[in-house]
Amino acid sequence: MKKLFTILTLMLVMASFNANAQQRDEAWLEYDNGVFMVDIGLLSGEPIYWGNMFTPNQLADFDGYQLTKVKIWDHTPYNGYLIIYQDNSETGPVDMVYVQQYSVAGTNDWAEIELETPVVLDVTKNLWITFNNTDGEYTIPAADDCGDANSRWISEDGREWSDASTVGMPPFTWLIRGLISNDGVSVVELGAENAQIHPNPATNVLNVSANNMLNVSIFDITGRAVGHYEAMGNEVTIDVAGYQSGLYLVRIETEAGIIVKKVAIQ
């Protein structure tokens, strides 16, 4: 991890908390105080990853809930990927369960991103809500430090993560929030039980089948798109012989919605 960061902008903007945060059916997971302070970026101007981690202790009362929406402070325009992980790692996210493209336009307000498929919480694991930016302004919107190191994870490559305060920058808190709900649309309703990938693990080819498929995308553990394939009908065969060994996320877009599966490639 580089130890050279720049504070790009200083600006105070008040943001109100969601009025439904304490209702029984949903809650916002958040660390920040709602006040944008500064944009953070690498001096090299390169893309960056950042995220917040929520522990099983924080999630204990939400068994059966689903992550349905996230929001970040939209201060500068860029595109990237929202990447969700659930695992027991204490040194950075490793087990990716969801990925989705997003864009922000620099509105100086919260940007809400509705998940195409809700993520069911595993309250025995850490929940990581992370982002990267792939073009535009490579910056992170931050608020004043809340005192919790899990509110300021950062990475250059999506593989090695650090507490941002340990890599040469003042402590801040990322402006990231997640909405969890116990009445969201389940993946089963989208026909996930009919989606199949085999073999798993895969070596040379991966067969994907689902009703009324439109396309299939494959992402590595950093959320980087490594393959996109148009589907004609209900089946597609993908040549994965050139893929590096590891875990991947298979995103299947159908006429009914989005289905996400994990596959190991050897």
mmCIF file of C-alpha atoms in Angstrom:
data_model
loop_
_atom_site.group_PDB
_atom_site.id
_atom_site.type_symbol
_atom_site.label_atom_id
_atom_site.label_comp_id
_atom_site.label_asym_id
_atom_site.label_seq_id
_atom_site.Cartn_x
_atom_site.Cartn_y
_atom_site.Cartn_z
ATOM 1 C CA MET A 1 0.000 0.000 0.000
ATOM 2 C CA LYS A 2 1.379 3.397 -0.977
ATOM 3 C CA LYS A 3 1.741 5.811 1.928
ATOM 4 C CA LEU A 4 1.156 8.942 -0.125
ATOM 5 C CA PHE A 5 -2.351 10.357 -0.027
ATOM 6 C CA THR A 6 -3.740 13.743 -0.869
ATOM 7 C CA ILE A 7 -6.661 15.596 0.671
ATOM 8 C CA LEU A 8 -8.274 16.960 -2.469
ATOM 9 C CA THR A 9 -11.178 19.046 -1.241
ATOM 10 C CA LEU A 10 -12.403 20.503 2.028
ATOM 11 C CA MET A 11 -16.081 21.297 2.245
ATOM 12 C CA LEU A 12 -18.750 20.974 4.942
ATOM 13 C CA VAL A 13 -22.168 19.782 3.836
ATOM 14 C CA MET A 14 -24.912 18.781 6.256
ATOM 15 C CA ALA A 15 -26.821 15.573 5.516
ATOM 16 C CA SER A 16 -29.817 14.333 7.486
ATOM 17 C CA PHE A 17 -30.140 10.744 8.633
ATOM 18 C CA ASN A 18 -32.836 8.517 7.159
ATOM 19 C CA ALA A 19 -36.058 8.899 9.116
ATOM 20 C CA ASN A 20 -36.739 5.139 8.928
ATOM 21 C CA ALA A 21 -33.465 4.112 10.560
ATOM 22 C CA GLN A 22 -35.104 2.857 13.742
ATOM 23 C CA GLN A 23 -38.164 1.163 12.255
ATOM 24 C CA ARG A 24 -38.643 -2.524 12.882
ATOM 25 C CA ASP A 25 -38.627 -3.659 9.243
ATOM 26 C CA GLU A 26 -35.431 -1.909 8.138
ATOM 27 C CA ALA A 27 -32.333 -0.163 9.441
ATOM 28 C CA TRP A 28 -29.368 1.742 8.028
ATOM 29 C CA LEU A 29 -25.917 0.422 8.856
ATOM 30 C CA GLU A 30 -23.674 3.446 9.228
ATOM 31 C CA TYR A 31 -20.608 4.838 10.988
ATOM 32 C CA ASP A 32 -20.528 8.414 9.702
ATOM 33 C CA ASN A 33 -22.081 11.544 11.212
ATOM 34 C CA GLY A 34 -23.630 12.599 7.907
ATOM 35 C CA VAL A 35 -21.282 15.544 7.388
ATOM 36 C CA PHE A 36 -19.036 15.483 4.332
ATOM 37 C CA MET A 37 -15.565 16.813 5.155
ATOM 38 C CA VAL A 38 -13.074 15.904 2.469
ATOM 39 C CA ASP A 39 -12.192 13.853 -0.604
ATOM 40 C CA ILE A 40 -9.221 11.488 -0.243
ATOM 41 C CA GLY A 41 -7.164 10.054 -3.105
ATOM 42 C CA LEU A 42 -3.778 8.609 -4.003
ATOM 43 C CA LEU A 43 -1.205 11.163 -5.105
ATOM 44 C CA SER A 44 -0.589 8.919 -8.114
ATOM 45 C CA GLY A 45 -4.162 9.537 -9.255
ATOM 46 C CA GLU A 46 -4.800 5.808 -9.628
ATOM 47 C CA PRO A 47 -8.063 3.905 -9.019
ATOM 48 C CA ILE A 48 -8.689 2.956 -5.411
ATOM 49 C CA TYR A 49 -10.844 0.631 -3.275
ATOM 50 C CA TRP A 50 -12.494 1.579 -0.002
ATOM 51 C CA GLY A 51 -15.113 0.111 2.315
ATOM 52 C CA ASN A 52 -16.699 -0.346 5.719
ATOM 53 C CA MET A 53 -16.952 -3.582 7.667
ATOM 54 C CA PHE A 54 -19.814 -4.468 10.027
ATOM 55 C CA THR A 55 -19.199 -7.211 12.579
ATOM 56 C CA PRO A 56 -21.426 -10.087 13.745
ATOM 57 C CA ASN A 57 -21.969 -8.202 17.016
ATOM 58 C CA GLN A 58 -23.426 -5.296 15.061
ATOM 59 C CA LEU A 59 -25.552 -7.608 12.897
ATOM 60 C CA ALA A 60 -26.785 -9.952 15.632
ATOM 61 C CA ASP A 61 -30.299 -8.460 15.787
ATOM 62 C CA PHE A 62 -30.794 -8.729 12.026
ATOM 63 C CA ASP A 63 -30.870 -12.463 11.346
ATOM 64 C CA GLY A 64 -33.069 -13.063 8.290
ATOM 65 C CA TYR A 65 -32.571 -9.546 6.931
ATOM 66 C CA GLN A 66 -31.252 -8.665 3.490
ATOM 67 C CA LEU A 67 -29.024 -5.864 2.285
ATOM 68 C CA THR A 68 -31.229 -4.118 -0.280
ATOM 69 C CA LYS A 69 -29.647 -0.719 -0.877
ATOM 70 C CA VAL A 70 -26.443 1.206 -0.228
ATOM 71 C CA LYS A 71 -25.575 4.856 -0.461
ATOM 72 C CA ILE A 72 -22.420 6.930 -0.628
ATOM 73 C CA TRP A 73 -21.800 10.653 -0.586
ATOM 74 C CA ASP A 74 -21.679 11.850 -4.192
ATOM 75 C CA HIS A 75 -19.131 14.658 -4.302
ATOM 76 C CA THR A 76 -17.167 13.994 -7.497
ATOM 77 C CA PRO A 77 -18.214 12.131 -10.674
ATOM 78 C CA TYR A 78 -16.894 8.635 -11.391
ATOM 79 C CA ASN A 79 -17.917 5.082 -12.307
ATOM 80 C CA GLY A 80 -17.009 1.859 -10.584
ATOM 81 C CA TYR A 81 -18.216 -1.287 -8.878
ATOM 82 C CA LEU A 82 -20.047 -1.887 -5.615
ATOM 83 C CA ILE A 83 -18.622 -5.112 -4.143
ATOM 84 C CA ILE A 84 -20.135 -6.956 -1.160
ATOM 85 C CA TYR A 85 -18.276 -9.573 0.883
ATOM 86 C CA GLN A 86 -19.267 -11.818 3.798
ATOM 87 C CA ASP A 87 -16.522 -13.648 5.669
ATOM 88 C CA ASN A 88 -14.685 -13.987 8.975
ATOM 89 C CA SER A 89 -11.537 -12.200 7.846
ATOM 90 C CA GLU A 90 -10.168 -9.490 10.129
ATOM 91 C CA THR A 91 -7.510 -8.239 7.696
ATOM 92 C CA GLY A 92 -9.640 -7.338 4.692
ATOM 93 C CA PRO A 93 -12.518 -8.750 2.624
ATOM 94 C CA VAL A 94 -11.922 -12.084 0.879
ATOM 95 C CA ASP A 95 -15.236 -13.847 0.173
ATOM 96 C CA MET A 96 -17.108 -11.832 -2.456
ATOM 97 C CA VAL A 97 -20.848 -12.498 -2.671
ATOM 98 C CA TYR A 98 -22.117 -9.669 -4.872
ATOM 99 C CA VAL A 99 -20.946 -7.110 -7.450
ATOM 100 C CA GLN A 100 -22.768 -4.357 -9.325
ATOM 101 C CA GLN A 101 -21.750 -1.396 -11.465
ATOM 102 C CA TYR A 102 -22.608 2.122 -10.286
ATOM 103 C CA SER A 103 -22.123 5.740 -11.339
ATOM 104 C CA VAL A 104 -22.169 9.011 -9.427
ATOM 105 C CA ALA A 105 -22.391 12.479 -10.944
ATOM 106 C CA GLY A 106 -21.051 14.903 -8.314
ATOM 107 C CA THR A 107 -24.370 16.136 -6.877
ATOM 108 C CA ASN A 108 -23.074 16.979 -3.369
ATOM 109 C CA ASP A 109 -25.706 14.710 -1.849
ATOM 110 C CA TRP A 110 -26.269 11.069 -0.987
ATOM 111 C CA ALA A 111 -26.412 8.728 -3.984
ATOM 112 C CA GLU A 112 -28.589 5.669 -3.361
ATOM 113 C CA ILE A 113 -27.803 2.431 -5.181
ATOM 114 C CA GLU A 114 -30.506 -0.208 -5.112
ATOM 115 C CA LEU A 115 -29.131 -3.738 -5.308
ATOM 116 C CA GLU A 116 -30.325 -5.623 -8.355
ATOM 117 C CA THR A 117 -30.537 -8.716 -6.133
ATOM 118 C CA PRO A 118 -30.752 -8.404 -2.311
ATOM 119 C CA VAL A 119 -27.928 -10.009 -0.333
ATOM 120 C CA VAL A 120 -29.112 -12.220 2.526
ATOM 121 C CA LEU A 121 -27.160 -11.440 5.688
ATOM 122 C CA ASP A 122 -25.116 -14.145 7.368
ATOM 123 C CA VAL A 123 -25.000 -12.658 10.852
ATOM 124 C CA THR A 124 -22.189 -15.035 11.864
ATOM 125 C CA LYS A 125 -19.850 -13.257 9.421
ATOM 126 C CA ASN A 126 -18.505 -9.784 8.807
ATOM 127 C CA LEU A 127 -20.369 -7.772 6.195
ATOM 128 C CA TRP A 128 -18.108 -5.668 3.957
ATOM 129 C CA ILE A 129 -19.627 -2.908 1.817
ATOM 130 C CA THR A 130 -16.877 -1.790 -0.558
ATOM 131 C CA PHE A 131 -16.463 0.343 -3.656
ATOM 132 C CA ASN A 132 -13.904 0.982 -6.333
ATOM 133 C CA ASN A 133 -13.723 3.666 -8.996
ATOM 134 C CA THR A 134 -12.628 2.810 -12.505
ATOM 135 C CA ASP A 135 -12.644 6.221 -14.190
ATOM 136 C CA GLY A 136 -13.357 9.872 -13.512
ATOM 137 C CA GLU A 137 -12.215 11.274 -10.157
ATOM 138 C CA TYR A 138 -10.355 8.632 -8.138
ATOM 139 C CA THR A 139 -11.402 9.885 -4.714
ATOM 140 C CA ILE A 140 -13.116 8.742 -1.516
ATOM 141 C CA PRO A 141 -15.744 10.927 0.218
ATOM 142 C CA ALA A 142 -14.994 11.063 3.944
ATOM 143 C CA ALA A 143 -16.479 12.402 7.170
ATOM 144 C CA ASP A 144 -14.894 13.142 10.531
ATOM 145 C CA ASP A 145 -13.333 10.159 12.328
ATOM 146 C CA CYS A 146 -15.860 8.130 14.340
ATOM 147 C CA GLY A 147 -13.095 6.273 16.166
ATOM 148 C CA ASP A 148 -13.812 2.825 14.676
ATOM 149 C CA ALA A 149 -11.131 1.383 12.376
ATOM 150 C CA ASN A 150 -13.783 -0.647 10.522
ATOM 151 C CA SER A 151 -15.134 2.586 9.053
ATOM 152 C CA ARG A 152 -12.029 3.305 6.954
ATOM 153 C CA TRP A 153 -10.676 0.251 5.113
ATOM 154 C CA ILE A 154 -8.666 1.044 1.996
ATOM 155 C CA SER A 155 -6.825 -0.834 -0.767
ATOM 156 C CA GLU A 156 -4.922 -0.099 -3.960
ATOM 157 C CA ASP A 157 -5.706 -3.394 -5.679
ATOM 158 C CA GLY A 158 -8.715 -4.920 -3.889
ATOM 159 C CA ARG A 159 -6.560 -7.715 -2.453
ATOM 160 C CA GLU A 160 -4.428 -6.155 0.293
ATOM 161 C CA TRP A 161 -6.412 -3.964 2.669
ATOM 162 C CA SER A 162 -5.422 -1.632 5.513
ATOM 163 C CA ASP A 163 -6.879 0.705 8.087
ATOM 164 C CA ALA A 164 -6.464 4.003 6.228
ATOM 165 C CA SER A 165 -5.032 5.694 9.318
ATOM 166 C CA THR A 166 -2.054 3.295 9.231
ATOM 167 C CA VAL A 167 -0.923 4.240 5.713
ATOM 168 C CA GLY A 168 0.020 7.877 6.094
ATOM 169 C CA MET A 169 -3.281 9.731 6.249
ATOM 170 C CA PRO A 170 -5.308 11.306 9.069
ATOM 171 C CA PRO A 171 -8.177 9.144 10.368
ATOM 172 C CA PHE A 172 -11.490 9.692 8.629
ATOM 173 C CA THR A 173 -14.744 7.754 8.263
ATOM 174 C CA TRP A 174 -16.036 6.772 4.839
ATOM 175 C CA LEU A 175 -19.488 8.037 3.909
ATOM 176 C CA ILE A 176 -20.971 4.606 3.175
ATOM 177 C CA ARG A 177 -24.316 3.290 4.452
ATOM 178 C CA GLY A 178 -26.248 0.075 3.891
ATOM 179 C CA LEU A 179 -29.995 -0.470 4.191
ATOM 180 C CA ILE A 180 -31.023 -3.844 5.595
ATOM 181 C CA SER A 181 -34.612 -5.015 5.430
ATOM 182 C CA ASN A 182 -36.627 -8.077 6.390
ATOM 183 C CA ASP A 183 -39.161 -7.671 3.580
ATOM 184 C CA GLY A 184 -36.920 -7.505 0.507
ATOM 185 C CA VAL A 185 -37.283 -9.549 -2.674
ATOM 186 C CA SER A 186 -35.440 -12.828 -2.295
ATOM 187 C CA VAL A 187 -33.179 -14.352 -4.908
ATOM 188 C CA VAL A 188 -35.453 -17.393 -4.974
ATOM 189 C CA GLU A 189 -38.248 -15.200 -6.329
ATOM 190 C CA LEU A 190 -36.001 -14.375 -9.278
ATOM 191 C CA GLY A 191 -35.627 -18.047 -10.173
ATOM 192 C CA ALA A 192 -32.219 -18.623 -8.614
ATOM 193 C CA GLU A 193 -33.157 -22.205 -7.832
ATOM 194 C CA ASN A 194 -33.311 -22.852 -11.599
ATOM 195 C CA ALA A 195 -29.880 -21.390 -12.323
ATOM 196 C CA GLN A 196 -27.048 -23.905 -12.567
ATOM 197 C CA ILE A 197 -23.289 -23.665 -13.104
ATOM 198 C CA HIS A 198 -21.170 -26.769 -13.646
ATOM 199 C CA PRO A 199 -18.663 -28.165 -13.220
ATOM 200 C CA ASN A 200 -17.696 -26.430 -10.005
ATOM 201 C CA PRO A 201 -14.713 -26.358 -9.666
ATOM 202 C CA ALA A 202 -14.178 -25.732 -13.376
ATOM 203 C CA THR A 203 -10.967 -26.279 -15.328
ATOM 204 C CA ASN A 204 -11.521 -25.787 -19.053
ATOM 205 C CA VAL A 205 -15.175 -24.927 -19.577
ATOM 206 C CA LEU A 206 -18.011 -23.616 -17.419
ATOM 207 C CA ASN A 207 -21.609 -24.398 -18.350
ATOM 208 C CA VAL A 208 -24.214 -21.876 -17.229
ATOM 209 C CA SER A 209 -27.945 -22.490 -17.507
ATOM 210 C CA ALA A 210 -30.962 -20.428 -16.432
ATOM 211 C CA ASN A 211 -34.373 -19.636 -17.813
ATOM 212 C CA ASN A 212 -34.428 -16.814 -20.375
ATOM 213 C CA MET A 213 -30.808 -15.739 -19.972
ATOM 214 C CA LEU A 214 -29.628 -12.469 -21.497
ATOM 215 C CA ASN A 215 -25.931 -12.435 -20.616
ATOM 216 C CA VAL A 216 -23.319 -13.751 -18.183
ATOM 217 C CA SER A 217 -20.483 -11.764 -16.584
ATOM 218 C CA ILE A 218 -17.587 -13.120 -14.534
ATOM 219 C CA PHE A 219 -15.754 -11.139 -11.826
ATOM 220 C CA ASP A 220 -12.597 -11.929 -9.874
ATOM 221 C CA ILE A 221 -12.352 -11.511 -6.082
ATOM 222 C CA THR A 222 -11.479 -7.823 -6.411
ATOM 223 C CA GLY A 223 -14.705 -7.120 -8.303
ATOM 224 C CA ARG A 224 -12.887 -6.694 -11.624
ATOM 225 C CA ALA A 225 -14.888 -7.841 -14.644
ATOM 226 C CA VAL A 226 -12.862 -10.512 -16.455
ATOM 227 C CA GLY A 227 -15.436 -11.816 -18.917
ATOM 228 C CA HIS A 228 -18.792 -10.940 -20.484
ATOM 229 C CA TYR A 229 -20.806 -13.352 -22.629
ATOM 230 C CA GLU A 230 -24.075 -12.918 -24.487
ATOM 231 C CA ALA A 231 -26.531 -15.759 -24.002
ATOM 232 C CA MET A 232 -28.866 -17.153 -26.610
ATOM 233 C CA GLY A 233 -31.596 -19.079 -24.827
ATOM 234 C CA ASN A 234 -31.176 -20.972 -21.590
ATOM 235 C CA GLU A 235 -27.586 -22.231 -21.789
ATOM 236 C CA VAL A 236 -24.107 -20.894 -22.484
ATOM 237 C CA THR A 237 -20.709 -22.606 -22.432
ATOM 238 C CA ILE A 238 -17.731 -20.468 -21.414
ATOM 239 C CA ASP A 239 -14.062 -21.242 -22.075
ATOM 240 C CA VAL A 240 -12.272 -20.619 -18.756
ATOM 241 C CA ALA A 241 -8.996 -22.390 -19.589
ATOM 242 C CA GLY A 242 -7.159 -19.065 -19.647
ATOM 243 C CA TYR A 243 -8.455 -17.890 -16.264
ATOM 244 C CA GLN A 244 -6.135 -17.851 -13.254
ATOM 245 C CA SER A 245 -6.975 -20.307 -10.481
ATOM 246 C CA GLY A 246 -9.210 -18.836 -7.801
ATOM 247 C CA LEU A 247 -12.748 -17.943 -6.798
ATOM 248 C CA TYR A 248 -14.982 -15.984 -9.162
ATOM 249 C CA LEU A 249 -18.457 -14.523 -9.102
ATOM 250 C CA VAL A 250 -20.802 -15.396 -11.975
ATOM 251 C CA ARG A 251 -23.476 -12.771 -12.596
ATOM 252 C CA ILE A 252 -26.368 -14.124 -14.659
ATOM 253 C CA GLU A 253 -28.793 -11.601 -16.115
ATOM 254 C CA THR A 254 -32.165 -13.048 -17.079
ATOM 255 C CA GLU A 255 -35.463 -11.552 -18.158
ATOM 256 C CA ALA A 256 -36.646 -12.004 -14.561
ATOM 257 C CA GLY A 257 -33.665 -10.363 -12.847
ATOM 258 C CA ILE A 258 -30.094 -10.931 -11.687
ATOM 259 C CA ILE A 259 -28.746 -14.188 -10.226
ATOM 260 C CA VAL A 260 -25.300 -14.410 -8.642
ATOM 261 C CA LYS A 261 -23.310 -17.642 -8.192
ATOM 262 C CA LYS A 262 -19.774 -18.455 -7.041
ATOM 263 C CA VAL A 263 -17.403 -20.758 -8.883
ATOM 264 C CA ALA A 264 -13.883 -22.016 -8.295
ATOM 265 C CA ILE A 265 -11.596 -22.231 -11.328
ATOM 266 C CA GLN A 266 -8.558 -24.507 -11.145
#
